[in-house]
Tab-separated table of C-alpha atoms and ligand atoms in Angstrom:
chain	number	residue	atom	x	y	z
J	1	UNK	CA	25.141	-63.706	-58.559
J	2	UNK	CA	22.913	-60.687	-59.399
J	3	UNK	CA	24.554	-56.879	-58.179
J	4	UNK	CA	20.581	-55.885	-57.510
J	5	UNK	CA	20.242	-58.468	-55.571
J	6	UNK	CA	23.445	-57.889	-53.505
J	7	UNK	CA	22.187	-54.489	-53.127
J	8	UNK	CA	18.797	-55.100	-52.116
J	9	UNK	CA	20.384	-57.553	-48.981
J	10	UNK	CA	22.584	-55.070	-47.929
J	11	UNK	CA	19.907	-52.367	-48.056
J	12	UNK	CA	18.230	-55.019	-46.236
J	13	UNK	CA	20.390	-55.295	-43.250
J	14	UNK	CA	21.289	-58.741	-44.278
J	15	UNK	CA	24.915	-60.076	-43.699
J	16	UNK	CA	26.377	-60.391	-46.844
J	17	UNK	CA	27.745	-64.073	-47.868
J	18	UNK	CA	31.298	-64.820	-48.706
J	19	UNK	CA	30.541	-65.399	-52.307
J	20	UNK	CA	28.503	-62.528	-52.823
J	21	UNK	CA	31.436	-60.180	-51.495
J	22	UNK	CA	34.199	-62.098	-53.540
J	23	UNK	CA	31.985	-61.628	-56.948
J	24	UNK	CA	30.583	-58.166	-56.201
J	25	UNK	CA	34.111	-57.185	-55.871
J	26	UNK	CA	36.072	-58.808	-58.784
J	27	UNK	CA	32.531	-58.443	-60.927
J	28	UNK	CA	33.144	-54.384	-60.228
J	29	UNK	CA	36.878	-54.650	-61.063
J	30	UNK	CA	36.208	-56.029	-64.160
J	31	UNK	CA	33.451	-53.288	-65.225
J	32	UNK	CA	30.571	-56.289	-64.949
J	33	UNK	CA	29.057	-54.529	-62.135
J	34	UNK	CA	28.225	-50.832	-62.932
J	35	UNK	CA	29.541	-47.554	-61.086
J	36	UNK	CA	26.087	-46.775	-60.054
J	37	UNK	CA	25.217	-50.600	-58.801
J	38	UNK	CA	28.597	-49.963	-56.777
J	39	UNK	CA	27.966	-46.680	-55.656
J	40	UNK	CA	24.118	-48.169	-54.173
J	41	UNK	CA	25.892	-50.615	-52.288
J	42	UNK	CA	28.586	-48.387	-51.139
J	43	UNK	CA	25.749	-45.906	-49.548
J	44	UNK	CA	24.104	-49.187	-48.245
J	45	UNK	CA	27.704	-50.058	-46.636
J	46	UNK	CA	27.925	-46.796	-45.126
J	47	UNK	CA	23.949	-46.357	-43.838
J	48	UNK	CA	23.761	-50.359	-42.663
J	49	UNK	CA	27.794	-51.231	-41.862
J	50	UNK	CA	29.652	-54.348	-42.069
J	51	UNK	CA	30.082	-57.102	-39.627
J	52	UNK	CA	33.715	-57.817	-38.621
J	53	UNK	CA	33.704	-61.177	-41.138
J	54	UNK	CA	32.083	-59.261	-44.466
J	55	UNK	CA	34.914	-56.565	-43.919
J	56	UNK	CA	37.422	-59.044	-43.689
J	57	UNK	CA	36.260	-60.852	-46.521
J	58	UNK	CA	35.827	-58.136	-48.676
J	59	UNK	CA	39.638	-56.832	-47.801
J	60	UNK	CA	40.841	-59.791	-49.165
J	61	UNK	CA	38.566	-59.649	-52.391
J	62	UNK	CA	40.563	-56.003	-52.987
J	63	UNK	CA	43.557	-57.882	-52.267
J	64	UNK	CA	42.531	-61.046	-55.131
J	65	UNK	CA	42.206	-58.119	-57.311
J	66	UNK	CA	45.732	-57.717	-57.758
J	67	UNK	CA	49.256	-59.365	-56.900
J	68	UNK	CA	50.562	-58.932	-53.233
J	69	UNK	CA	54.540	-58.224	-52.591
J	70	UNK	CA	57.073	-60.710	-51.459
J	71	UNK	CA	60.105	-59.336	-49.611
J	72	UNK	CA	61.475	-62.629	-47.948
J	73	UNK	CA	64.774	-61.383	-50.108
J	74	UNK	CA	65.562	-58.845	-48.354
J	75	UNK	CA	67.367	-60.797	-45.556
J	76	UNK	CA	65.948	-58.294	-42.884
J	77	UNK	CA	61.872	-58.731	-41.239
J	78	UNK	CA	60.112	-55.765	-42.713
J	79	UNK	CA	58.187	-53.458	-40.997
J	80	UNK	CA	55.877	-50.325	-42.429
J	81	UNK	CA	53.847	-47.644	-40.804
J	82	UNK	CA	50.587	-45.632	-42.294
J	83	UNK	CA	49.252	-42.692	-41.057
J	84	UNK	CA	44.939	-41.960	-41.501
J	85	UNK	CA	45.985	-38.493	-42.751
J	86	UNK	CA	47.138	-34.748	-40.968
J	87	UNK	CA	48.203	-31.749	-41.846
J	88	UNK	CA	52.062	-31.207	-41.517
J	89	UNK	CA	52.632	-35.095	-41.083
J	90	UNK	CA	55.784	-35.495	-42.601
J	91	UNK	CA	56.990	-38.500	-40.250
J	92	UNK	CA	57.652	-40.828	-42.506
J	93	UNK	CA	60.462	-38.609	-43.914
J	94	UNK	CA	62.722	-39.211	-40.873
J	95	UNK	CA	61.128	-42.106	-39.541
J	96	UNK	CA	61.728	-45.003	-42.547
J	97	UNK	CA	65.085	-44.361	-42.562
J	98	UNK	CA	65.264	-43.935	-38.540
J	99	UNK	CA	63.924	-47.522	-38.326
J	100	UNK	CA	66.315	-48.658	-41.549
J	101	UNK	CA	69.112	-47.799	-39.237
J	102	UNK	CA	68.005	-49.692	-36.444
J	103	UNK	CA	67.615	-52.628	-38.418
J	104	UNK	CA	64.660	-53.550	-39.996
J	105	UNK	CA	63.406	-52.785	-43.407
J	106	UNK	CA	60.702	-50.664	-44.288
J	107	UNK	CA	59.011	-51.147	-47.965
J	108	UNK	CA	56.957	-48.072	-47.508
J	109	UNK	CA	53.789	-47.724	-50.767
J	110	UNK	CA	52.759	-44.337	-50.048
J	111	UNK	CA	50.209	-41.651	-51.465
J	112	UNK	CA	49.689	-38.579	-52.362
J	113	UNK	CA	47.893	-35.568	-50.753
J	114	UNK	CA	43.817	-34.817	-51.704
J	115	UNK	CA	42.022	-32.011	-49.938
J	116	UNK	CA	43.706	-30.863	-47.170
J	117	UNK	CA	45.797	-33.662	-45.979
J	118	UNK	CA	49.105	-33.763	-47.612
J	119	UNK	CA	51.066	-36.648	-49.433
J	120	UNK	CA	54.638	-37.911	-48.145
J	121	UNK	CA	55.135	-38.375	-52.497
J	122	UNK	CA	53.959	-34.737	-53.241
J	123	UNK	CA	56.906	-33.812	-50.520
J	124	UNK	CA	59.620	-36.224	-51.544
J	125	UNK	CA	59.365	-34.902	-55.194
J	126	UNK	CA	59.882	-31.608	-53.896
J	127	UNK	CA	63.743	-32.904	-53.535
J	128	UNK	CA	65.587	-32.054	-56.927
J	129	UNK	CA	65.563	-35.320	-59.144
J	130	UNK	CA	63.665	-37.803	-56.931
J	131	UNK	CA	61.507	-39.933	-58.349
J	132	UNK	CA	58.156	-41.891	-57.020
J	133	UNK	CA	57.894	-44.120	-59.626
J	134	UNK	CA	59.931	-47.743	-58.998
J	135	UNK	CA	59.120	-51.690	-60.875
J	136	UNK	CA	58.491	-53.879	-58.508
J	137	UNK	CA	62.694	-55.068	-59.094
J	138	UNK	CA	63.975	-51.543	-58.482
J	139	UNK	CA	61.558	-51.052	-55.044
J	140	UNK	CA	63.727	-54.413	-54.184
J	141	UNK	CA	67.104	-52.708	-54.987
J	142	UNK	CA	66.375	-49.857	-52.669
J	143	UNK	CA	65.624	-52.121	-49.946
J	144	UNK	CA	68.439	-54.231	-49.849
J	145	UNK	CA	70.895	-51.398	-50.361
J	146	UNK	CA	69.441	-49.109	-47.750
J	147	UNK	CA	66.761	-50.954	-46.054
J	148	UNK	CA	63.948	-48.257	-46.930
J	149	UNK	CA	61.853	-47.313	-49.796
J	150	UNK	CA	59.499	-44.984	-50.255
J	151	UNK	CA	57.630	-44.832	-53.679
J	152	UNK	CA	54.215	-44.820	-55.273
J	153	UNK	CA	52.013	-48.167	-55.807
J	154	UNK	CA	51.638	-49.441	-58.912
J	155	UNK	CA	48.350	-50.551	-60.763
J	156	UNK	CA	48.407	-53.947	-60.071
J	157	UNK	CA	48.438	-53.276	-56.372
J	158	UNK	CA	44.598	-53.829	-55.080
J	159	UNK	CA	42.926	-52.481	-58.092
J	160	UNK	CA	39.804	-52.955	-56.974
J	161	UNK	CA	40.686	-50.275	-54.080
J	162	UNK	CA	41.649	-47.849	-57.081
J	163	UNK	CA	38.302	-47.816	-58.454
J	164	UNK	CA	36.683	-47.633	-55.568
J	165	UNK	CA	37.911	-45.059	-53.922
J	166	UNK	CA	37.174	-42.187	-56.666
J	167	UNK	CA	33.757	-43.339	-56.806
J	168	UNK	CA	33.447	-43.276	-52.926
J	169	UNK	CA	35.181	-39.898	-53.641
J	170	UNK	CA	32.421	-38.604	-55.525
J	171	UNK	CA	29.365	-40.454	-54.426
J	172	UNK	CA	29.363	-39.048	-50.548
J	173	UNK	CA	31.019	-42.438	-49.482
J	174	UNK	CA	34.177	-42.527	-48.202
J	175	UNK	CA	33.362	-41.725	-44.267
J	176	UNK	CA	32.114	-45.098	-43.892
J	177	UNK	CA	34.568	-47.053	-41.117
J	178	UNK	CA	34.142	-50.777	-43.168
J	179	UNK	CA	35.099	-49.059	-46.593
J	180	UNK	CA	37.953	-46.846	-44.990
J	181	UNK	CA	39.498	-49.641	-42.879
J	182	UNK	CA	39.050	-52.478	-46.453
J	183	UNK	CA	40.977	-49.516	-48.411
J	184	UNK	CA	43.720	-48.736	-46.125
J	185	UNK	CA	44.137	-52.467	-45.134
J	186	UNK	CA	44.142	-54.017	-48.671
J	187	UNK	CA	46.798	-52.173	-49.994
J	188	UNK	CA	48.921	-52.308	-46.558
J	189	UNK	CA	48.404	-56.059	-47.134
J	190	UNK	CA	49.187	-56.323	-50.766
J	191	UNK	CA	52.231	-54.334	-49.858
J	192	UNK	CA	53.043	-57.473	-47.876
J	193	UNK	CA	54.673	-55.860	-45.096
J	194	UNK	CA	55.489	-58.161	-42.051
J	195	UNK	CA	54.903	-55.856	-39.745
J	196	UNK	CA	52.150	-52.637	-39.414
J	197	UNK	CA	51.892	-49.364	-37.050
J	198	UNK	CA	48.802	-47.298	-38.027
J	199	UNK	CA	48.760	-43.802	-37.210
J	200	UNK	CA	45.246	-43.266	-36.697
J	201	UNK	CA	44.679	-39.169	-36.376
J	202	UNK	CA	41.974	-37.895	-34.062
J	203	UNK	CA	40.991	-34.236	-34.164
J	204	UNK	CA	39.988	-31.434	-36.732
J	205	UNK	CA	42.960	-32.119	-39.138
J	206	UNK	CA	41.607	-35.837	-39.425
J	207	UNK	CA	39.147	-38.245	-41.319
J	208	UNK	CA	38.213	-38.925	-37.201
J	209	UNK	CA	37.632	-36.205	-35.389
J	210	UNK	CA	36.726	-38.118	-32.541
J	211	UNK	CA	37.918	-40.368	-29.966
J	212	UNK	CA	35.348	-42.909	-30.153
J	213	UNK	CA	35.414	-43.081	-34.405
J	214	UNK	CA	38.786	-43.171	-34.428
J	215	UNK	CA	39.396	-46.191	-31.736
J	216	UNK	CA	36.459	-47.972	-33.736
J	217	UNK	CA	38.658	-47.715	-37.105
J	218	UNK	CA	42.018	-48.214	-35.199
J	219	UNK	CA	40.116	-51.865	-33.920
J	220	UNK	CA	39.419	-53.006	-37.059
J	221	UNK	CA	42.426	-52.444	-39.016
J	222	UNK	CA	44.164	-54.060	-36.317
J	223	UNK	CA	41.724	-57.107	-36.867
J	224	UNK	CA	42.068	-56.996	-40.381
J	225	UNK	CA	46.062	-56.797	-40.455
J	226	UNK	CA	46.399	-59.752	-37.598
J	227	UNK	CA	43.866	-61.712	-39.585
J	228	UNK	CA	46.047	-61.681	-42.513
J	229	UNK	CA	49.282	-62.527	-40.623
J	230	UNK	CA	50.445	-58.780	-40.170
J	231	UNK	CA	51.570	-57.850	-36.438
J	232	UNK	CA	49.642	-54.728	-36.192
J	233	UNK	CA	49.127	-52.317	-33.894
J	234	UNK	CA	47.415	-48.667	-33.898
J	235	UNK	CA	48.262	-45.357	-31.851
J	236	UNK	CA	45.522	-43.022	-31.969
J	237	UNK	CA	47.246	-39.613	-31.891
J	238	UNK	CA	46.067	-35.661	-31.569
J	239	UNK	CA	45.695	-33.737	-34.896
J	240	UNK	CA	43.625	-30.901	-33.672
J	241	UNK	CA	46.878	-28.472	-34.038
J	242	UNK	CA	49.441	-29.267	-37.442
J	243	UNK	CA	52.415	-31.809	-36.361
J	244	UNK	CA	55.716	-29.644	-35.868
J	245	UNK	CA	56.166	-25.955	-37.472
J	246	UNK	CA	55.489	-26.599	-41.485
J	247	UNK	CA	52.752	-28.147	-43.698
J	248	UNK	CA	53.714	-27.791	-47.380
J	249	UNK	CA	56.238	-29.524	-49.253
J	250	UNK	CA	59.696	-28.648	-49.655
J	251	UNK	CA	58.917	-26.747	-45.903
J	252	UNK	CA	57.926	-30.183	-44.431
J	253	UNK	CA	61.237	-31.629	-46.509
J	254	UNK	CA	63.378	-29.285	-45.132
J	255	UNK	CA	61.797	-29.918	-41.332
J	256	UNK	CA	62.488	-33.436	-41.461
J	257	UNK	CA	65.744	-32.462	-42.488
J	258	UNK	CA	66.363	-31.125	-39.359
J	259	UNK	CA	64.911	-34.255	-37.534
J	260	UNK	CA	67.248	-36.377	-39.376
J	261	UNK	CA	70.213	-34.233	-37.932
J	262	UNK	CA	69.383	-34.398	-34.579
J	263	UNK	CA	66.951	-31.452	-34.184
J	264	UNK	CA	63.223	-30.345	-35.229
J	265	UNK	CA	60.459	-29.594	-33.354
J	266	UNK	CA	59.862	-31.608	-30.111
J	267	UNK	CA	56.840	-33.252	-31.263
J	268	UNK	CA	58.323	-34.785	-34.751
J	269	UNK	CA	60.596	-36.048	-32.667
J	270	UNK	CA	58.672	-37.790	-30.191
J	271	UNK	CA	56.286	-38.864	-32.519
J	272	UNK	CA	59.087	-40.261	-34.981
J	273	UNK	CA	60.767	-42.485	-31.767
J	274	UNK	CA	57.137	-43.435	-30.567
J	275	UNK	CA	56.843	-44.935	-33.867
J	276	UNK	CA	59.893	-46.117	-34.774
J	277	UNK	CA	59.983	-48.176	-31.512
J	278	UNK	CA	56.444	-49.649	-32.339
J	279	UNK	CA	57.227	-50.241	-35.330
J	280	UNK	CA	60.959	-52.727	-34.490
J	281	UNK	CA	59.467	-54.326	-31.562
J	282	UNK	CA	56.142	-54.973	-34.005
J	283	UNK	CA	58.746	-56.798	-36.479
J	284	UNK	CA	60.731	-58.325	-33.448
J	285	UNK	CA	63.810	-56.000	-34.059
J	286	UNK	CA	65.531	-54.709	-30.687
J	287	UNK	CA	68.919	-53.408	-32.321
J	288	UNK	CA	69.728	-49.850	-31.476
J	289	UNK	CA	67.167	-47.071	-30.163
J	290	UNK	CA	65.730	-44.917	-32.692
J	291	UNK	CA	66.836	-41.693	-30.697
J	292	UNK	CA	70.552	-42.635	-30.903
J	293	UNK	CA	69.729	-43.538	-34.479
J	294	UNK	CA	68.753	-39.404	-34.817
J	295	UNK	CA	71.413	-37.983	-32.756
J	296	UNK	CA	74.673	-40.445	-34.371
J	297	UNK	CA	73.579	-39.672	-37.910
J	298	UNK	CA	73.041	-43.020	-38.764
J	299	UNK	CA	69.417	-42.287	-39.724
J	300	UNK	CA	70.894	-39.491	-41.823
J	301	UNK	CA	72.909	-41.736	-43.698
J	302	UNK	CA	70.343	-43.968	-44.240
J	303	UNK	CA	67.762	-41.006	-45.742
J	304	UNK	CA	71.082	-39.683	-47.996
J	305	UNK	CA	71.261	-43.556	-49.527
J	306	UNK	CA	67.656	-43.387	-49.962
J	307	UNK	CA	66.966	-39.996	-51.673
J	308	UNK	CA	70.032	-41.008	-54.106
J	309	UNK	CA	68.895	-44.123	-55.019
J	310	UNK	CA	66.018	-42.957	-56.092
J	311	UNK	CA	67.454	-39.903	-58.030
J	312	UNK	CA	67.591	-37.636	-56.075
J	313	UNK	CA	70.254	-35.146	-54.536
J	314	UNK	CA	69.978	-34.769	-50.649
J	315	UNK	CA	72.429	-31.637	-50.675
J	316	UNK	CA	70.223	-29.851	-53.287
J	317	UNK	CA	68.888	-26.600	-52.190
J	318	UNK	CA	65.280	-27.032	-51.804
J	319	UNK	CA	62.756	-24.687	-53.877
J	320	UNK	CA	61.502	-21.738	-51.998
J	321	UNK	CA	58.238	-20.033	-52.454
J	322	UNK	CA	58.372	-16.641	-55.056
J	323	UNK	CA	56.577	-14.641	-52.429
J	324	UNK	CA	55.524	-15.029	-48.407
J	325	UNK	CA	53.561	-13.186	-46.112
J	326	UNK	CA	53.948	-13.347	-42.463
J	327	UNK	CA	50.957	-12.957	-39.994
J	328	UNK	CA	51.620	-10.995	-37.062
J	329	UNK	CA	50.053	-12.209	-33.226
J	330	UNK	CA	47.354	-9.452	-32.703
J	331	UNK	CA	47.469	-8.917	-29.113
J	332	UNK	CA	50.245	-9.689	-25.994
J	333	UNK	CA	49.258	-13.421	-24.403
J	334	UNK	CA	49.360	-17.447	-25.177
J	335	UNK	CA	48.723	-18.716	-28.025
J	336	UNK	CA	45.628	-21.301	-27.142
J	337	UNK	CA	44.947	-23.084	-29.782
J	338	UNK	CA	45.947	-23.215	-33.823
J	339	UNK	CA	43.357	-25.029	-36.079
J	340	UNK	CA	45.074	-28.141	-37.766
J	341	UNK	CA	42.018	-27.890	-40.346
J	342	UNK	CA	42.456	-24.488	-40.914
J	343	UNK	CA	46.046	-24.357	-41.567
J	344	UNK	CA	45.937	-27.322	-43.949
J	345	UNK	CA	43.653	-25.850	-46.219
J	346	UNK	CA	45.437	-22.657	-46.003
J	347	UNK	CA	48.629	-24.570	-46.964
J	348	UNK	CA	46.715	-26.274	-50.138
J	349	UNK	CA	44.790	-23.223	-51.249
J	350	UNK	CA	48.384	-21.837	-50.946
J	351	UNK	CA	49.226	-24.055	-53.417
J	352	UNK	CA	50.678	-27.647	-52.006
J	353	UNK	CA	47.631	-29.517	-52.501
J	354	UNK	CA	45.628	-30.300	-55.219
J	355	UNK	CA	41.725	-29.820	-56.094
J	356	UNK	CA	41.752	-32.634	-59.035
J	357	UNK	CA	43.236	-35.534	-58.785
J	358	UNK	CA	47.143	-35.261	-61.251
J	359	UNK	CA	46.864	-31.421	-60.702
J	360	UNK	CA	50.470	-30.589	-60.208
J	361	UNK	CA	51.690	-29.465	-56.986
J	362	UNK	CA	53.866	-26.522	-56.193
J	363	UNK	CA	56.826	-27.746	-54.263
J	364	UNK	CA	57.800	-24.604	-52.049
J	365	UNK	CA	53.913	-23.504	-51.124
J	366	UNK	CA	52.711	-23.772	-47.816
J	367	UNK	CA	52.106	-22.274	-43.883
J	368	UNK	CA	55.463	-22.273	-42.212
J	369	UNK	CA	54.208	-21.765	-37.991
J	370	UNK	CA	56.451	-19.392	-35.583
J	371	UNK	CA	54.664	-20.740	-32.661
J	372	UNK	CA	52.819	-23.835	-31.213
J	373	UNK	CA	49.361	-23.907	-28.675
J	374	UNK	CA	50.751	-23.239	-25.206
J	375	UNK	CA	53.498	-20.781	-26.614
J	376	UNK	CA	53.709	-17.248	-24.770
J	377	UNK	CA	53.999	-14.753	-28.196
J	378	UNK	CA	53.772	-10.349	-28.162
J	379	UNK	CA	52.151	-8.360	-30.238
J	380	UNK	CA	53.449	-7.594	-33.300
J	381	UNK	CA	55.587	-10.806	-33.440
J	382	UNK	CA	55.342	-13.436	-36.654
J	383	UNK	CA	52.981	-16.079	-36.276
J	384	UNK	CA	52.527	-18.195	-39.582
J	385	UNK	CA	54.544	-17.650	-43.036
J	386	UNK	CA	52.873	-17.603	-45.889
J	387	UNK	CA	54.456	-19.238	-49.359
J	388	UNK	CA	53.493	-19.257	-52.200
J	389	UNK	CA	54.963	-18.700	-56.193
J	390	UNK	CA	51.422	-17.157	-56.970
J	391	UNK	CA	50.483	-14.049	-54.680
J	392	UNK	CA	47.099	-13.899	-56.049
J	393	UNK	CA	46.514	-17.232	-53.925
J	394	UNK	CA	46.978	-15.348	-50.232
J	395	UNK	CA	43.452	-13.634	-50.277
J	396	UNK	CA	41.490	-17.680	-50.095
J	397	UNK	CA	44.816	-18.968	-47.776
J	398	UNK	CA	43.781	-15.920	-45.192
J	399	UNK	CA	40.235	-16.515	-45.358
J	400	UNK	CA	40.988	-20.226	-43.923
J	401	UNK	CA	42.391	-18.804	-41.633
J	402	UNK	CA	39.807	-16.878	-40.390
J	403	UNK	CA	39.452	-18.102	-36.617
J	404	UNK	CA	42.480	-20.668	-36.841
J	405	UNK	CA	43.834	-19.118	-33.927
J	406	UNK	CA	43.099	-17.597	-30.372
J	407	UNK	CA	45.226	-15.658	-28.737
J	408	UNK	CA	44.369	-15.305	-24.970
J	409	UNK	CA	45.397	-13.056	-21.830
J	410	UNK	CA	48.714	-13.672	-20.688
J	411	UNK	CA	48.333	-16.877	-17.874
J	412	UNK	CA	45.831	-18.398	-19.635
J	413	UNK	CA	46.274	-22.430	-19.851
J	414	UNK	CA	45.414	-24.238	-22.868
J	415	UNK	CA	43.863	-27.512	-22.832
J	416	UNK	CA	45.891	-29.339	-25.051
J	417	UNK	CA	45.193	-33.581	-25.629
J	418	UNK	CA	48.449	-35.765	-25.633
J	419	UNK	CA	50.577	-36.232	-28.696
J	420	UNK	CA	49.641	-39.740	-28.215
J	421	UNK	CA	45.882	-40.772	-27.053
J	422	UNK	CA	46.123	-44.242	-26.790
J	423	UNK	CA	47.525	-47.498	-28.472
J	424	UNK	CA	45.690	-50.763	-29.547
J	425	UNK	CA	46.924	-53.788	-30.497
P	1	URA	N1	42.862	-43.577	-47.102
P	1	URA	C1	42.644	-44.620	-47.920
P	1	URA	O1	43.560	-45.169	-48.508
P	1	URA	N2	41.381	-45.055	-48.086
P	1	URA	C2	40.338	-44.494	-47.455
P	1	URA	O2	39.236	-44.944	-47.656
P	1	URA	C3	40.578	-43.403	-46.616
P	1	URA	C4	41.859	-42.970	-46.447
């Protein structure tokens, strides 16, 4: 095989052949294809697109790149959930061990933030002493002892998606539905999860930002996860407005916290049950019901297990920020809408996300919200929080957050989509 001429065919509008995809993919892997040859036929991918066989194939050349996970040890049918990306979605927090209690296990591989969206590992190692990094033998350990994990992937876990993805990163490539769906999918296979619930976000805090993008996406993960022997199914849910009252770190730690012991916000809540309930009945698990599992504090006891084993010390005070500023609510009314977008860059300019990749992270930084869309508030009253250790970042946190909210006359009603849009699968 020639790259060019791989290339030229998809430039083309030709279907690329099995053999092609397999060697343009290991042949990149390996450095024999070039960044630039890859970065052509990544534009081509996104200009052209992929029928529903080259993105399947080419999933599973990412996944030949590396090894892919066994967990038939763990005695229990395994079960994971992934979320597109959103600002203040911390739901894996309470939900692997929510679903741990109910039964099934949940070998979670997770990420960390970039841009605006935040990272569940950037939050967990806000938690004094945890640690992201696991072998393959200690991520085992976990999951046996307290039927969750929740750590970072290691290299040998679809390499090829590695590479990939910072080139996509800085070649104008990664909104392309085939290379997005081949990403997310490879490594969700590698992980080798029974079981799969994406979280497909749909509004201004998301990749998707509409309806229609985001059902095409949600469609052919789901293809691409059944076609590899994962049950998976998709909810498409709302991320115009930031899930629950915190996007940062140790806030959305702390938040979760609360979900864990049997309060929160209502829409973590119903969010974390929505899932959790996908998520058992996707693995064939109908033990107990993930609300119980909240309320008893058997979920709790599975998240204290979890955090330990992994060094850390659930009843350690979590950081808080050197310095906060609190925005008031400028006029008497309803709060109508409050830009997911808006607040999540305000939260990483702030100082929880990063603008390089292995920038550090500050733990306790972030936008800490007083009131949700639909909320009656007064003038005068707090509307966001403001943290931060470094006050000289509040001047670029309030300028994204220039128009993040409307306040309108009292009796207003705001139109506000469902938490949940739809489910496929
Ligand atoms: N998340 C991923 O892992 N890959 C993408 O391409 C986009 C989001």
């Amino acid at each position: 095989f020639d790259a060019v001429d791989v290339i030229r065919a998809k430039r083309d509008r030709d279907e690329l052949s099995d053999g092609q995809i397999d060697w343009v993919v290991d042949a990149y892997t390996r450095g024999v294809v070039a960044d630039e040859q890859m970065s052509a036929l990544a534009m081509a991918i996104l200009l052209n697109g992929m029928s529903r066989r080259e993105i399947a194939r080419w999933t599973d050349a990412m996944i030949r790149t590396g090894r892919r996970m066994d967990w038939s040890g763990v005695g229990r049918p395994t079960t994971d959930k992934h979320s597109t990306g959103g600002v203040g979605d911390k739901i894996t927090l309470p939900l692997a061990p929510t679903v741990a209690a109910c039964g099934a296990a949940v070998p979670q591989l997770s990420g960390r933030g970039l841009g605006h969206t935040g990272g569940t590992l950037d939050k967990l190692e806000s938690i004094p002493g945890w640690r992201a990094s696991l072998s393959a033998d200690q991520m085992l350990g976990v999951l046996r002892d307290t039927g969750a994990v929740v750590c970072a992937a290691g290299d040998d876990l679809a390499p090829a998606d590695k590479k990939l993805y910072a080139l996509r990163d800085v070649t104008g490539t990664v909104e392309a539905i085939p290379l997005i769906a081949s990403s997310i999918m490879s490594k969700k296979i590698a992980e080798g999860t029974g079981a799969l619930v994406l979280d497909v976000k749909v509004g201004s805090g998301a990749f998707m930002k509409d309806v229609e993008s985001a059902r095409e996406l949600a469609e052919t993960m789901v293809a691409l996860g059944t076609g590899a022997g994962v049950r998976t199914v998709a909810l498409l849910t709302n991320m115009e407005t930031p899930l629950g009252l915190t996007a940062g770190n140790a806030l959305e730690v702390r938040e979760s916290v609360e979900v864990l012991s049997g309060g929160g916000p209502a829409d973590v809540v119903e969010l974390t049950v929505r899932l959790a309930r996908e998520m058992l009945a996707a693995a064939g698990v109908d033990g107990a019901d993930p609300a119980d599992a909240l309320k008893d504090g058997s979920a709790m006891d599975v998240w204290r297990r979890m955090i330990s084993a992994q060094g850390g010390d659930p009843d350690a005070s979590l950081p808080a920020a050197r310095e906060t500023h609190t925005v008031l609510a400028p006029a008497d009314g309803v709060l109508t809408s409050l830009d997911a977008y808006r607040v999540g860059v305000a939260a990483w300019r702030l100082g929880a996300g990063r603008t390089r990749k292995d920038e550090p992270v500050q733990a306790a930084a972030g936008v800490e919200l007083h009131a949700k869309p639909g909320a009656a508030v007064r003038a005068g009253e707090p509307l966001l929080t403001l943290h931060t250790d470094e006050p000289a970042r509040f001047e670029r946190a309030f300028e994204a957050l220039s128009g993040a909210f409307v306040v309108a006359p009292e009796g207003s009603r705001p139109d506000l989509p469902p938490l949940v849009i739809d489910r496929i699968g």
